[in-house]
Coordinates of C-alpha atoms in Angstrom, one line a residue:
M1 CA 107.9 118.8 81.9
K2 CA 112.1 118.6 82.9
A3 CA 110.8 117.0 85.8
Q4 CA 109.8 113.8 84.1
T5 CA 113.2 114.2 82.5
G6 CA 114.9 113.7 85.5
R7 CA 116.3 117.5 86.0
H8 CA 114.2 118.1 88.8
R9 CA 115.9 121.1 90.1
E10 CA 115.5 123.1 87.2
S11 CA 111.8 122.4 87.0
I12 CA 111.2 123.7 90.1
P13 CA 111.3 127.2 88.9
L14 CA 109.0 126.9 86.5
Y15 CA 106.3 125.2 88.8
E16 CA 107.0 127.8 91.0
K17 CA 106.2 130.5 87.9
A18 CA 102.6 128.3 87.1
L19 CA 102.0 128.5 90.9
T20 CA 102.0 132.4 90.7
I21 CA 99.3 132.6 87.2
K22 CA 97.1 129.9 88.9
N23 CA 98.0 129.6 92.9
D24 CA 95.2 126.4 93.4
D25 CA 96.1 123.7 91.0
P26 CA 96.5 120.4 93.1
A27 CA 98.5 118.8 89.9
T28 CA 100.5 121.5 90.3
L29 CA 101.7 121.9 94.0
Y30 CA 102.1 117.8 93.1
E31 CA 104.2 117.8 90.9
L32 CA 106.4 120.7 92.7
G33 CA 106.6 118.4 96.4
K34 CA 107.7 115.4 93.7
S35 CA 110.8 118.3 92.7
Y36 CA 111.4 119.0 95.9
E37 CA 111.3 115.4 96.9
A38 CA 113.4 114.2 93.9
V39 CA 115.9 116.8 94.7
G40 CA 115.9 116.1 99.2
E41 CA 114.2 118.4 99.9
E42 CA 111.8 116.9 102.0
N43 CA 110.6 119.5 104.3
K44 CA 109.0 121.7 101.0
A45 CA 107.5 118.4 99.1
M46 CA 105.2 117.7 102.6
E47 CA 104.2 121.6 102.2
Y48 CA 103.3 121.4 98.7
Y49 CA 101.8 117.3 98.9
S50 CA 99.9 118.8 101.9
K51 CA 98.7 122.1 100.2
A52 CA 97.6 119.6 97.1
I53 CA 95.6 117.6 99.4
A54 CA 93.9 120.8 100.5
K55 CA 93.3 122.0 97.6
N56 CA 91.8 118.7 96.3
P57 CA 91.3 115.8 99.2
N58 CA 90.3 113.4 96.7
Y59 CA 94.1 113.3 95.5
T60 CA 94.6 109.8 96.6
K61 CA 98.6 109.7 94.4
A62 CA 99.6 112.9 96.9
Y63 CA 98.7 110.8 99.8
I64 CA 100.8 108.2 99.2
N65 CA 103.4 110.4 98.5
L66 CA 103.1 112.1 101.3
G67 CA 102.7 109.1 103.6
N68 CA 106.0 107.6 102.5
L69 CA 107.9 111.1 103.4
Y70 CA 105.9 110.4 107.2
S71 CA 107.1 106.7 106.4
K72 CA 110.6 107.1 105.9
N73 CA 111.3 109.5 109.1
K74 CA 109.8 107.3 110.7
L75 CA 106.2 108.8 111.7
N76 CA 104.0 105.8 112.1
D77 CA 101.1 106.7 112.9
K78 CA 100.9 109.8 110.5
A79 CA 101.9 107.7 107.7
I80 CA 99.2 105.0 108.2
E81 CA 96.8 108.0 108.3
L82 CA 97.5 109.4 105.3
Y83 CA 97.8 105.8 103.4
R84 CA 94.0 104.7 104.8
N85 CA 92.4 107.9 103.1
A86 CA 94.7 106.8 99.8
A87 CA 92.8 103.3 99.7
I88 CA 89.4 105.4 100.5
N89 CA 89.5 107.8 97.9
D90 CA 90.9 105.1 95.5
P91 CA 90.0 101.3 96.7
K92 CA 91.3 99.6 93.5
S93 CA 94.9 101.5 94.2
F94 CA 96.9 99.0 94.4
E95 CA 100.2 101.4 95.8
A96 CA 97.9 102.4 99.1
H97 CA 96.6 99.2 100.0
F98 CA 100.5 97.8 99.6
N99 CA 101.7 100.6 101.6
L100 CA 99.1 100.5 104.1
A101 CA 99.7 96.8 104.8
N102 CA 104.0 97.9 104.8
A103 CA 102.6 100.3 107.5
Y104 CA 100.8 98.7 109.9
R105 CA 103.3 95.8 110.0
E106 CA 106.1 98.3 111.1
A107 CA 103.5 99.3 113.1
K108 CA 103.0 95.7 114.7
M109 CA 99.4 95.8 114.0
Y110 CA 99.7 92.4 112.2
T111 CA 95.5 91.6 111.6
E112 CA 95.2 94.7 109.2
A113 CA 98.7 94.3 107.9
I114 CA 97.5 90.7 106.8
E115 CA 94.3 92.4 105.3
E116 CA 95.6 94.7 103.7
Y117 CA 98.0 92.2 102.3
K118 CA 95.8 90.1 100.6
T119 CA 93.5 92.8 99.1
A120 CA 96.6 94.3 97.4
I121 CA 97.6 90.5 96.1
N122 CA 93.7 91.0 94.9
L123 CA 94.6 94.0 92.7
N124 CA 97.7 92.4 92.0
P125 CA 98.6 89.2 91.9
M126 CA 101.3 88.5 90.0
D127 CA 103.1 91.3 92.5
S128 CA 106.0 89.1 94.6
R129 CA 106.9 91.9 97.4
T130 CA 103.4 91.7 98.5
H131 CA 104.0 87.7 99.0
F132 CA 107.2 88.1 100.5
F133 CA 106.0 90.9 103.4
L134 CA 102.7 88.9 103.6
G135 CA 104.7 85.5 104.2
L136 CA 106.9 87.8 106.9
T137 CA 103.9 88.4 108.8
H138 CA 102.5 85.3 109.0
R139 CA 105.8 84.4 110.7
D140 CA 105.9 87.2 112.9
Q141 CA 102.5 85.6 114.3
G142 CA 104.1 82.2 114.9
Q143 CA 101.5 80.6 111.8
F144 CA 104.1 79.4 110.1
E145 CA 101.9 77.3 107.3
D146 CA 100.6 79.9 105.7
A147 CA 103.7 82.0 106.2
S148 CA 105.6 79.4 104.7
Q149 CA 102.1 79.0 101.4
S150 CA 103.2 83.3 100.8
L151 CA 107.4 83.1 100.6
E152 CA 107.0 80.2 98.7
R153 CA 104.9 81.7 96.0
S154 CA 107.1 84.7 96.7
V155 CA 109.8 82.6 95.4
Q156 CA 107.9 81.0 92.5
L157 CA 107.1 84.8 91.4
N158 CA 110.6 86.2 92.1
K159 CA 113.1 83.8 90.9
K160 CA 116.0 85.4 92.1
L161 CA 114.6 86.3 95.5
W162 CA 117.0 85.0 97.5
T163 CA 116.0 86.3 100.6
G164 CA 112.5 84.4 99.9
H165 CA 114.3 81.4 100.0
E166 CA 116.5 82.2 103.0
E167 CA 113.5 83.0 105.3
L168 CA 111.7 79.3 103.8
G169 CA 114.7 77.3 104.7
M170 CA 114.4 79.1 109.0
I171 CA 111.2 78.2 108.6
Y172 CA 111.1 74.2 107.3
Y173 CA 114.4 73.8 109.4
R174 CA 113.6 75.6 112.6
K175 CA 109.4 75.6 112.5
I176 CA 108.1 73.4 110.2
K177 CA 111.0 70.4 110.5
D178 CA 110.9 69.4 107.2
K179 CA 114.2 68.5 106.1
Q180 CA 114.4 68.3 102.6
K181 CA 112.9 71.6 102.0
A182 CA 115.0 72.8 103.8
I183 CA 117.7 71.3 102.3
Y184 CA 115.8 72.5 99.2
H185 CA 115.9 76.8 100.5
F186 CA 119.2 76.7 101.7
E187 CA 120.6 75.7 98.9
K188 CA 118.5 77.9 96.0
V189 CA 120.0 80.5 99.0
L190 CA 124.0 79.9 98.1
A191 CA 123.1 79.7 94.7
L192 CA 121.7 82.6 94.5
N193 CA 123.5 85.2 96.5
P194 CA 127.3 83.1 96.7
G195 CA 129.0 86.0 99.0
H196 CA 125.6 85.9 101.6
P197 CA 127.7 86.9 104.7
D198 CA 126.4 83.7 106.6
A199 CA 127.5 81.4 103.7
D200 CA 129.5 78.9 105.6
K201 CA 126.3 78.7 108.5
I202 CA 124.1 78.4 105.7
Q203 CA 126.5 75.9 104.1
S204 CA 126.8 73.6 107.8
I205 CA 123.2 73.6 109.1
I206 CA 122.8 72.3 104.6
N207 CA 125.7 69.3 106.2
L208 CA 124.0 68.6 109.2
L209 CA 120.2 68.4 108.0
K210 CA 121.8 65.9 105.3
K211 CA 123.7 63.9 107.6
E212 CA 120.1 63.1 109.7

């Protein structure tokens, strides 16, 4: 289909024509929603994702995509409801659990977020983003040892994740008080992102720690 080649605008009338033949086909409704989303018509996208779900209440991808749009528009309660439905429909969907965890974290529902991140990690242990955001959630809970473990795993999986090193540097510097680890991670930040807007401040911290 043309939507799959990136020409989403041209695909819309084709899907609409298909619906005149079979107006209750959930897959066509879903693909039309995707095309509208791709061209920036979010209200139409939400309309067709909703129609796909109405025709097929087990349409996990439609729940996820609709949830993403609600999340993008800061309608977090609705996004959580949709991601929950997606996770119930497909308990093995990494995306459903990962997005639900992010929505919980955005709502400051940290206990629920941690549970969902751990579920997502069980489904995909090699995803660095999940370990990173789990680390941030532990940090926000004041669980700094757990935070450091998750963030360490994130930078092991993604060698270019300078934000992970920055978070680790701050945790080791301010909370755990491990000077050598703080130096190591701050130096990694500058090596991976020499144009960091706070490079001078980070270098000052490194110099201070080396003098102690």
